[in-house]
mmCIF file of C-alpha atoms in Angstrom:
data_model
loop_
_atom_site.group_PDB
_atom_site.id
_atom_site.type_symbol
_atom_site.label_atom_id
_atom_site.label_comp_id
_atom_site.label_asym_id
_atom_site.label_seq_id
_atom_site.Cartn_x
_atom_site.Cartn_y
_atom_site.Cartn_z
ATOM 1 C CA UNK A 1 8.204 20.057 -1.168
ATOM 2 C CA UNK A 2 10.191 18.685 1.646
ATOM 3 C CA UNK A 3 13.385 19.533 -0.027
ATOM 4 C CA UNK A 4 12.399 23.018 -0.329
ATOM 5 C CA UNK A 5 11.179 23.192 3.311
ATOM 6 C CA UNK A 6 14.368 21.772 4.480
ATOM 7 C CA UNK A 7 16.208 24.420 2.593
ATOM 8 C CA UNK A 8 14.269 27.175 4.407
ATOM 9 C CA UNK A 9 14.616 25.765 7.726
ATOM 10 C CA UNK A 10 18.226 24.731 7.954
ATOM 11 C CA UNK A 11 19.583 27.086 10.506
ATOM 12 C CA UNK A 12 16.374 27.223 12.613
ATOM 13 C CA UNK A 13 15.966 25.445 15.926
ATOM 14 C CA UNK A 14 12.398 25.873 17.560
ATOM 15 C CA UNK A 15 12.185 27.458 21.121
ATOM 16 C CA UNK A 16 10.269 24.354 22.268
ATOM 17 C CA UNK A 17 12.251 21.370 21.226
ATOM 18 C CA UNK A 18 10.027 18.355 20.345
ATOM 19 C CA UNK A 19 11.058 14.933 21.740
ATOM 20 C CA UNK A 20 9.422 11.639 21.388
ATOM 21 C CA UNK A 21 6.659 13.144 19.328
ATOM 22 C CA UNK A 22 5.784 11.544 15.847
ATOM 23 C CA UNK A 23 5.647 14.777 13.877
ATOM 24 C CA UNK A 24 9.142 16.320 13.264
ATOM 25 C CA UNK A 25 10.695 18.902 11.033
ATOM 26 C CA UNK A 26 11.764 16.902 7.900
ATOM 27 C CA UNK A 27 15.402 18.132 8.789
ATOM 28 C CA UNK A 28 15.427 15.587 11.517
ATOM 29 C CA UNK A 29 16.975 11.961 10.527
ATOM 30 C CA UNK A 30 15.820 8.637 11.634
ATOM 31 C CA UNK A 31 17.610 6.944 14.532
ATOM 32 C CA UNK A 32 19.708 3.682 13.830
ATOM 33 C CA UNK A 33 18.856 1.094 16.707
ATOM 34 C CA UNK A 34 20.744 -1.602 15.329
ATOM 35 C CA UNK A 35 24.093 -2.521 17.167
ATOM 36 C CA UNK A 36 25.760 -4.159 14.310
ATOM 37 C CA UNK A 37 25.980 -0.913 12.406
ATOM 38 C CA UNK A 38 27.980 0.609 15.083
ATOM 39 C CA UNK A 39 30.460 -2.337 15.411
ATOM 40 C CA UNK A 40 31.563 -2.060 11.727
ATOM 41 C CA UNK A 41 35.229 -0.747 11.987
ATOM 42 C CA UNK A 42 36.386 2.527 10.291
ATOM 43 C CA UNK A 43 38.022 0.876 7.724
ATOM 44 C CA UNK A 44 35.360 -1.643 6.295
ATOM 45 C CA UNK A 45 32.823 1.246 5.775
ATOM 46 C CA UNK A 46 31.754 1.933 2.248
ATOM 47 C CA UNK A 47 31.777 5.611 0.878
ATOM 48 C CA UNK A 48 27.975 5.927 1.253
ATOM 49 C CA UNK A 49 28.118 5.032 4.964
ATOM 50 C CA UNK A 50 30.908 7.138 5.687
ATOM 51 C CA UNK A 51 28.897 10.207 4.140
ATOM 52 C CA UNK A 52 25.910 9.067 6.123
ATOM 53 C CA UNK A 53 28.023 9.025 9.384
ATOM 54 C CA UNK A 54 29.228 12.565 8.560
ATOM 55 C CA UNK A 55 25.748 13.720 7.899
ATOM 56 C CA UNK A 56 24.520 12.185 11.000
ATOM 57 C CA UNK A 57 27.079 14.117 12.928
ATOM 58 C CA UNK A 58 25.650 17.456 11.982
ATOM 59 C CA UNK A 59 21.958 16.900 11.670
ATOM 60 C CA UNK A 60 19.481 16.482 14.672
ATOM 61 C CA UNK A 61 18.029 13.103 15.040
ATOM 62 C CA UNK A 62 14.515 12.009 15.849
ATOM 63 C CA UNK A 63 14.034 10.453 19.335
ATOM 64 C CA UNK A 64 13.564 6.728 18.970
ATOM 65 C CA UNK A 65 10.183 5.438 20.029
ATOM 66 C CA UNK A 66 9.657 3.035 22.946
ATOM 67 C CA UNK A 67 8.993 0.274 20.942
ATOM 68 C CA UNK A 68 12.164 0.257 19.393
ATOM 69 C CA UNK A 69 15.227 -1.417 21.011
ATOM 70 C CA UNK A 70 18.612 -2.326 20.251
ATOM 71 C CA UNK A 71 18.310 -5.828 21.874
ATOM 72 C CA UNK A 72 18.606 -9.233 20.011
ATOM 73 C CA UNK A 73 14.819 -9.831 20.737
ATOM 74 C CA UNK A 74 13.531 -6.842 18.946
ATOM 75 C CA UNK A 75 11.455 -7.996 15.874
ATOM 76 C CA UNK A 76 9.739 -5.247 13.854
ATOM 77 C CA UNK A 77 7.335 -7.850 12.513
ATOM 78 C CA UNK A 78 6.339 -9.200 15.702
ATOM 79 C CA UNK A 79 5.923 -5.513 17.148
ATOM 80 C CA UNK A 80 3.585 -4.936 14.309
ATOM 81 C CA UNK A 81 1.706 -7.665 15.145
ATOM 82 C CA UNK A 82 1.321 -6.946 18.845
ATOM 83 C CA UNK A 83 0.317 -3.290 17.889
ATOM 84 C CA UNK A 84 -2.411 -4.599 15.563
ATOM 85 C CA UNK A 85 -3.735 -6.881 18.275
ATOM 86 C CA UNK A 86 -3.804 -3.956 20.683
ATOM 87 C CA UNK A 87 -7.085 -2.705 21.768
ATOM 88 C CA UNK A 88 -7.426 0.916 23.534
ATOM 89 C CA UNK A 89 -3.730 1.337 23.794
ATOM 90 C CA UNK A 90 -3.366 -1.614 26.252
ATOM 91 C CA UNK A 91 0.069 -2.997 24.994
ATOM 92 C CA UNK A 92 0.902 -5.005 28.104
ATOM 93 C CA UNK A 93 -2.018 -7.250 27.449
ATOM 94 C CA UNK A 94 -1.567 -7.780 23.750
ATOM 95 C CA UNK A 95 2.343 -8.447 24.336
ATOM 96 C CA UNK A 96 1.370 -10.910 26.979
ATOM 97 C CA UNK A 97 -1.177 -12.756 24.741
ATOM 98 C CA UNK A 98 1.743 -12.844 22.081
ATOM 99 C CA UNK A 99 4.058 -14.204 24.661
ATOM 100 C CA UNK A 100 1.787 -16.848 25.818
ATOM 101 C CA UNK A 101 1.002 -17.768 22.335
ATOM 102 C CA UNK A 102 4.710 -18.145 21.419
ATOM 103 C CA UNK A 103 5.163 -20.508 24.748
ATOM 104 C CA UNK A 104 2.123 -22.277 23.834
ATOM 105 C CA UNK A 105 3.302 -22.890 20.231
ATOM 106 C CA UNK A 106 6.713 -24.232 21.768
ATOM 107 C CA UNK A 107 5.109 -26.435 24.140
ATOM 108 C CA UNK A 108 3.006 -28.140 21.349
ATOM 109 C CA UNK A 109 5.799 -28.586 18.865
ATOM 110 C CA UNK A 110 8.104 -29.943 21.588
ATOM 111 C CA UNK A 111 5.278 -32.553 22.538
ATOM 112 C CA UNK A 112 5.202 -33.608 19.023
ATOM 113 C CA UNK A 113 8.962 -33.733 18.886
ATOM 114 C CA UNK A 114 9.200 -36.126 21.752
ATOM 115 C CA UNK A 115 6.346 -38.079 20.483
ATOM 116 C CA UNK A 116 7.707 -38.490 16.999
ATOM 117 C CA UNK A 117 9.925 -41.317 15.623
ATOM 118 C CA UNK A 118 13.582 -40.734 15.137
ATOM 119 C CA UNK A 119 13.301 -40.133 11.448
ATOM 120 C CA UNK A 120 10.689 -37.414 11.457
ATOM 121 C CA UNK A 121 12.458 -35.505 14.635
ATOM 122 C CA UNK A 122 14.631 -33.346 12.365
ATOM 123 C CA UNK A 123 11.634 -31.868 10.400
ATOM 124 C CA UNK A 124 9.694 -30.596 13.148
ATOM 125 C CA UNK A 125 10.329 -26.835 13.836
ATOM 126 C CA UNK A 126 10.311 -26.100 17.562
ATOM 127 C CA UNK A 127 11.501 -22.336 17.402
ATOM 128 C CA UNK A 128 8.224 -20.172 17.844
ATOM 129 C CA UNK A 129 9.789 -17.178 16.167
ATOM 130 C CA UNK A 130 10.490 -19.129 12.977
ATOM 131 C CA UNK A 131 6.967 -20.627 12.876
ATOM 132 C CA UNK A 132 5.447 -17.124 13.275
ATOM 133 C CA UNK A 133 7.417 -15.865 10.512
ATOM 134 C CA UNK A 134 6.846 -18.856 8.001
ATOM 135 C CA UNK A 135 3.006 -18.896 8.963
ATOM 136 C CA UNK A 136 2.608 -15.117 8.191
ATOM 137 C CA UNK A 137 4.689 -15.683 4.964
ATOM 138 C CA UNK A 138 2.101 -18.542 3.976
ATOM 139 C CA UNK A 139 -0.864 -16.238 4.603
ATOM 140 C CA UNK A 140 0.470 -13.077 2.622
ATOM 141 C CA UNK A 141 -1.543 -12.770 -0.563
ATOM 142 C CA UNK A 142 0.249 -12.310 -3.691
ATOM 143 C CA UNK A 143 -2.291 -10.144 -5.695
ATOM 144 C CA UNK A 144 -5.013 -8.146 -4.443
ATOM 145 C CA UNK A 145 -8.441 -6.740 -6.005
ATOM 146 C CA UNK A 146 -9.286 -3.196 -6.333
ATOM 147 C CA UNK A 147 -12.588 -1.619 -7.251
ATOM 148 C CA UNK A 148 -12.192 0.296 -10.510
ATOM 149 C CA UNK A 149 -14.904 2.194 -12.089
ATOM 150 C CA UNK A 150 -15.086 2.001 -15.824
ATOM 151 C CA UNK A 151 -18.077 3.102 -17.913
ATOM 152 C CA UNK A 152 -20.475 3.603 -15.042
ATOM 153 C CA UNK A 153 -20.060 -0.049 -13.582
ATOM 154 C CA UNK A 154 -17.402 -1.090 -10.878
ATOM 155 C CA UNK A 155 -15.209 -4.043 -11.626
ATOM 156 C CA UNK A 156 -13.048 -5.966 -9.206
ATOM 157 C CA UNK A 157 -9.540 -5.694 -11.072
ATOM 158 C CA UNK A 158 -6.547 -7.665 -9.892
ATOM 159 C CA UNK A 159 -3.676 -5.427 -9.007
ATOM 160 C CA UNK A 160 -0.238 -5.996 -7.626
ATOM 161 C CA UNK A 161 0.219 -5.250 -3.730
ATOM 162 C CA UNK A 162 3.216 -3.587 -1.949
ATOM 163 C CA UNK A 163 4.854 -5.577 0.584
ATOM 164 C CA UNK A 164 3.712 -3.731 3.492
ATOM 165 C CA UNK A 165 0.132 -4.264 2.247
ATOM 166 C CA UNK A 166 0.565 -7.863 2.102
ATOM 167 C CA UNK A 167 1.939 -8.113 5.573
ATOM 168 C CA UNK A 168 -0.832 -6.020 6.860
ATOM 169 C CA UNK A 169 -3.475 -8.216 5.130
ATOM 170 C CA UNK A 170 -1.885 -11.288 6.434
ATOM 171 C CA UNK A 171 -1.673 -10.117 10.003
ATOM 172 C CA UNK A 172 -5.292 -8.692 9.920
ATOM 173 C CA UNK A 173 -6.815 -11.751 8.601
ATOM 174 C CA UNK A 174 -4.982 -13.961 11.266
ATOM 175 C CA UNK A 175 -6.423 -11.635 14.088
ATOM 176 C CA UNK A 176 -9.908 -11.297 12.765
ATOM 177 C CA UNK A 177 -10.204 -15.022 11.934
ATOM 178 C CA UNK A 178 -8.899 -15.758 15.548
ATOM 179 C CA UNK A 179 -11.257 -13.216 17.047
ATOM 180 C CA UNK A 180 -14.460 -14.089 15.095
ATOM 181 C CA UNK A 181 -14.405 -17.729 13.916
ATOM 182 C CA UNK A 182 -13.446 -19.665 17.045
ATOM 183 C CA UNK A 183 -15.237 -21.259 19.867
ATOM 184 C CA UNK A 184 -16.272 -18.402 22.602
ATOM 185 C CA UNK A 185 -14.461 -19.812 25.506
ATOM 186 C CA UNK A 186 -10.950 -20.620 24.197
ATOM 187 C CA UNK A 187 -8.593 -17.998 25.162
ATOM 188 C CA UNK A 188 -6.878 -15.787 22.466
ATOM 189 C CA UNK A 189 -3.440 -17.468 22.934
ATOM 190 C CA UNK A 190 -4.831 -20.812 22.391
ATOM 191 C CA UNK A 191 -6.785 -19.809 19.396
ATOM 192 C CA UNK A 192 -3.847 -17.664 17.799
ATOM 193 C CA UNK A 193 -1.424 -20.848 18.458
ATOM 194 C CA UNK A 194 -3.925 -23.246 16.618
ATOM 195 C CA UNK A 195 -4.262 -20.772 13.756
ATOM 196 C CA UNK A 196 -0.472 -20.167 13.240
ATOM 197 C CA UNK A 197 0.456 -23.710 13.632
ATOM 198 C CA UNK A 198 -2.169 -24.406 10.859
ATOM 199 C CA UNK A 199 -0.764 -21.635 8.749
ATOM 200 C CA UNK A 200 2.781 -23.117 9.276
ATOM 201 C CA UNK A 201 1.614 -26.378 7.703
ATOM 202 C CA UNK A 202 -0.441 -24.319 4.943
ATOM 203 C CA UNK A 203 -3.837 -25.473 6.494
ATOM 204 C CA UNK A 204 -6.460 -23.681 8.211
ATOM 205 C CA UNK A 205 -9.031 -20.882 7.387
ATOM 206 C CA UNK A 206 -6.504 -17.836 6.761
ATOM 207 C CA UNK A 207 -4.531 -19.801 4.204
ATOM 208 C CA UNK A 208 -8.093 -20.765 2.726
ATOM 209 C CA UNK A 209 -8.960 -17.074 2.434
ATOM 210 C CA UNK A 210 -5.778 -16.300 0.874
ATOM 211 C CA UNK A 211 -6.426 -18.881 -1.679
ATOM 212 C CA UNK A 212 -9.976 -17.808 -2.354
ATOM 213 C CA UNK A 213 -8.403 -14.005 -2.939
ATOM 214 C CA UNK A 214 -6.257 -15.654 -5.441
ATOM 215 C CA UNK A 215 -9.301 -17.458 -7.147
ATOM 216 C CA UNK A 216 -11.333 -14.372 -7.418
ATOM 217 C CA UNK A 217 -8.505 -12.630 -9.043
ATOM 218 C CA UNK A 218 -7.661 -15.565 -11.314
ATOM 219 C CA UNK A 219 -11.479 -15.432 -12.361
ATOM 220 C CA UNK A 220 -11.350 -11.592 -13.043
ATOM 221 C CA UNK A 221 -8.180 -11.689 -14.904
ATOM 222 C CA UNK A 222 -9.723 -10.363 -18.136
ATOM 223 C CA UNK A 223 -10.169 -6.966 -16.241
ATOM 224 C CA UNK A 224 -6.317 -6.797 -15.586
ATOM 225 C CA UNK A 225 -6.254 -4.164 -18.475
ATOM 226 C CA UNK A 226 -8.502 -1.517 -16.508
ATOM 227 C CA UNK A 227 -5.479 -0.515 -14.465
ATOM 228 C CA UNK A 228 -3.448 2.472 -15.414
ATOM 229 C CA UNK A 229 -0.561 2.053 -13.099
ATOM 230 C CA UNK B 1 5.815 45.883 -23.245
ATOM 231 C CA UNK B 2 3.962 44.048 -20.732
ATOM 232 C CA UNK B 3 2.053 47.444 -20.332
ATOM 233 C CA UNK B 4 1.198 47.842 -23.845
ATOM 234 C CA UNK B 5 0.141 44.154 -23.938
ATOM 235 C CA UNK B 6 -1.850 44.913 -20.819
ATOM 236 C CA UNK B 7 -3.850 47.954 -22.123
ATOM 237 C CA UNK B 8 -4.489 46.186 -25.486
ATOM 238 C CA UNK B 9 -6.226 43.379 -23.585
ATOM 239 C CA UNK B 10 -8.170 45.680 -21.575
ATOM 240 C CA UNK B 11 -9.445 47.562 -24.643
ATOM 241 C CA UNK B 12 -10.324 44.242 -26.151
ATOM 242 C CA UNK B 13 -12.354 43.290 -23.070
ATOM 243 C CA UNK B 14 -14.039 46.389 -22.862
ATOM 244 C CA UNK B 15 -15.079 46.274 -26.412
ATOM 245 C CA UNK B 16 -16.451 42.737 -25.742
ATOM 246 C CA UNK B 17 -18.524 44.037 -22.687
ATOM 247 C CA UNK B 18 -19.855 47.072 -24.395
ATOM 248 C CA UNK B 19 -23.490 47.263 -25.651
ATOM 249 C CA UNK B 20 -22.594 49.901 -28.267
ATOM 250 C CA UNK B 21 -22.867 48.126 -31.505
ATOM 251 C CA UNK B 22 -24.667 44.922 -30.851
ATOM 252 C CA UNK B 23 -25.198 42.426 -28.108
ATOM 253 C CA UNK B 24 -22.150 42.112 -25.816
ATOM 254 C CA UNK B 25 -20.076 39.067 -26.297
ATOM 255 C CA UNK B 26 -19.191 38.605 -22.498
ATOM 256 C CA UNK B 27 -21.759 38.618 -19.907
ATOM 257 C CA UNK B 28 -19.786 37.900 -16.689
ATOM 258 C CA UNK B 29 -21.296 37.077 -13.625
ATOM 259 C CA UNK B 30 -18.145 37.063 -11.521
ATOM 260 C CA UNK B 31 -15.321 39.792 -11.726
ATOM 261 C CA UNK B 32 -12.877 39.112 -14.588
ATOM 262 C CA UNK B 33 -9.787 38.396 -12.162
ATOM 263 C CA UNK B 34 -7.443 35.352 -12.492
ATOM 264 C CA UNK B 35 -7.171 33.148 -9.544
ATOM 265 C CA UNK B 36 -3.762 32.524 -7.553
ATOM 266 C CA UNK B 37 -3.395 28.934 -8.607
ATOM 267 C CA UNK B 38 -2.890 26.845 -11.776
ATOM 268 C CA UNK B 39 -5.042 23.835 -12.398
ATOM 269 C CA UNK B 40 -3.106 20.470 -12.111
ATOM 270 C CA UNK B 41 -2.302 18.849 -15.480
ATOM 271 C CA UNK B 42 -3.579 15.513 -15.914
ATOM 272 C CA UNK B 43 -0.690 13.034 -16.397
ATOM 273 C CA UNK B 44 -1.311 10.583 -19.506
ATOM 274 C CA UNK B 45 -3.013 7.448 -18.519
ATOM 275 C CA UNK B 46 -0.577 4.859 -18.367
ATOM 276 C CA UNK B 47 -0.704 0.944 -19.343
ATOM 277 C CA UNK B 48 -1.499 -1.797 -16.857
ATOM 278 C CA UNK B 49 2.326 -2.988 -16.037
ATOM 279 C CA UNK B 50 3.217 -6.723 -15.509
ATOM 280 C CA UNK B 51 -0.065 -8.116 -17.175
ATOM 281 C CA UNK B 52 2.154 -10.869 -18.946
ATOM 282 C CA UNK B 53 3.710 -12.080 -15.819
ATOM 283 C CA UNK B 54 0.406 -12.017 -13.943
ATOM 284 C CA UNK B 55 -1.269 -14.016 -16.690
ATOM 285 C CA UNK B 56 1.613 -16.650 -16.648
ATOM 286 C CA UNK B 57 1.354 -16.848 -12.818
ATOM 287 C CA UNK B 58 -2.375 -17.350 -13.040
ATOM 288 C CA UNK B 59 -2.197 -20.056 -15.514
ATOM 289 C CA UNK B 60 0.251 -21.743 -13.389
ATOM 290 C CA UNK B 61 -2.074 -21.436 -10.549
ATOM 291 C CA UNK B 62 -5.219 -22.874 -12.562
ATOM 292 C CA UNK B 63 -2.874 -25.760 -13.545
ATOM 293 C CA UNK B 64 -1.792 -26.558 -10.075
ATOM 294 C CA UNK B 65 -4.818 -25.855 -8.292
ATOM 295 C CA UNK B 66 -3.554 -22.813 -6.426
ATOM 296 C CA UNK B 67 -0.590 -24.534 -4.649
ATOM 297 C CA UNK B 68 1.941 -21.791 -4.265
ATOM 298 C CA UNK B 69 4.993 -24.025 -3.811
ATOM 299 C CA UNK B 70 4.776 -25.390 -7.572
ATOM 300 C CA UNK B 71 4.515 -21.815 -8.901
ATOM 301 C CA UNK B 72 7.517 -20.244 -7.071
ATOM 302 C CA UNK B 73 9.375 -19.260 -10.299
ATOM 303 C CA UNK B 74 6.348 -17.509 -11.891
ATOM 304 C CA UNK B 75 5.678 -15.591 -8.538
ATOM 305 C CA UNK B 76 9.467 -14.583 -8.274
ATOM 306 C CA UNK B 77 9.299 -13.180 -11.669
ATOM 307 C CA UNK B 78 6.133 -11.505 -11.118
ATOM 308 C CA UNK B 79 7.476 -9.931 -7.930
ATOM 309 C CA UNK B 80 10.491 -8.632 -9.771
ATOM 310 C CA UNK B 81 8.601 -7.091 -12.526
ATOM 311 C CA UNK B 82 6.336 -5.235 -9.929
ATOM 312 C CA UNK B 83 9.533 -4.071 -8.372
ATOM 313 C CA UNK B 84 11.015 -2.684 -11.768
ATOM 314 C CA UNK B 85 7.571 -0.954 -12.421
ATOM 315 C CA UNK B 86 7.597 0.643 -8.978
ATOM 316 C CA UNK B 87 11.148 1.941 -9.479
ATOM 317 C CA UNK B 88 10.153 3.183 -13.087
ATOM 318 C CA UNK B 89 7.249 5.232 -11.637
ATOM 319 C CA UNK B 90 9.389 6.704 -8.979
ATOM 320 C CA UNK B 91 12.037 7.813 -11.303
ATOM 321 C CA UNK B 92 9.389 9.116 -13.925
ATOM 322 C CA UNK B 93 7.738 11.119 -11.332
ATOM 323 C CA UNK B 94 11.342 12.280 -9.986
ATOM 324 C CA UNK B 95 12.497 13.338 -13.401
ATOM 325 C CA UNK B 96 8.953 15.168 -13.950
ATOM 326 C CA UNK B 97 9.591 17.154 -10.693
ATOM 327 C CA UNK B 98 13.136 18.070 -11.143
ATOM 328 C CA UNK B 99 13.637 18.439 -15.085
ATOM 329 C CA UNK B 100 10.743 20.700 -16.187
ATOM 330 C CA UNK B 101 12.228 21.261 -19.784
ATOM 331 C CA UNK B 102 11.725 24.893 -19.893
ATOM 332 C CA UNK B 103 8.284 24.855 -18.263
ATOM 333 C CA UNK B 104 7.278 25.153 -14.505
ATOM 334 C CA UNK B 105 5.190 22.375 -12.943
ATOM 335 C CA UNK B 106 1.663 23.094 -12.071
ATOM 336 C CA UNK B 107 2.435 22.745 -8.275
ATOM 337 C CA UNK B 108 5.499 25.030 -8.631
ATOM 338 C CA UNK B 109 3.650 27.665 -10.564
ATOM 339 C CA UNK B 110 1.057 27.692 -7.784
ATOM 340 C CA UNK B 111 3.607 28.181 -4.950
ATOM 341 C CA UNK B 112 4.978 30.978 -6.717
ATOM 342 C CA UNK B 113 1.534 32.623 -7.246
ATOM 343 C CA UNK B 114 0.605 32.195 -3.629
ATOM 344 C CA UNK B 115 3.613 34.039 -2.514
ATOM 345 C CA UNK B 116 2.330 37.176 -4.557
ATOM 346 C CA UNK B 117 -1.367 36.893 -4.591
ATOM 347 C CA UNK B 118 -3.899 39.287 -6.401
ATOM 348 C CA UNK B 119 -4.728 42.047 -3.904
ATOM 349 C CA UNK B 120 -8.483 42.221 -2.903
ATOM 350 C CA UNK B 121 -8.134 44.553 -0.206
ATOM 351 C CA UNK B 122 -6.797 48.346 -0.689
ATOM 352 C CA UNK B 123 -3.668 48.836 0.859
#
């Protein structure tokens, strides 16, 4: 469908040009924010990359969103987490909470590092970004359950999940757990840092929730053949 | 040729509607007009993919009390199987949309019919 639409609309430019919107003519290409791609010298480009560059020189390109930067600190996973934490479009508060969380995690880990004996110092991870990513990885479920109707009844069938769905579930569980199941008067960054550090060492409620999902899937493995994809 | 086929069909329909000899075969409550679309054909129901990998992984989990680190091999094979299955599905759907083997896909037929719809108002 998109290919046929692109064929029809090739020489057309709209009278009012859309910039920084999210709905574009499928003719527009995605922007490339990473600097490394542009630093590759001409000689080292593969034929596909050369073709891509030539295509980009003739086609219009979508405007990059505000959340995408070419800096070293741009982390798509972290940006997604910030967006999921955001309420009522208040990105400043959400980003502030995440920054405080990372600082808090670093402080705790550095304290642990200085108190630990020499032998154990190498094992303690102090980089909060590494901790965040590893904790999220530890929270991602491997298979999920889908409600499939067969013969009038609904069965919980174990299904493989896409990478996006797994990442989303891990983040959602982390945020809901921090919002609901913690003490009322602790601040969000404190709750998040506690939960992330626990997930990093594979303890805590989120990892427990993941294991419970796995157990449910394992108990329902007989219904795996009810899938048709 | 199409016109001759058309008149023959109309004669048959009028015979089926007539009350001359016996009870009419057709008693339509709506006008006998074709729609401007074609119904979507049901794709054949496929099999569940990667069931063996999944069962191996679950057996490993049962043995090791759901600790993930000990089952990493099975998990990796499961992920690979899932990836392969996704690529296969994509290729199959692509092949269906592009290579029709002499027949139009129902979606494409609908697009063409919508471009030249039945006239319901006199021009």
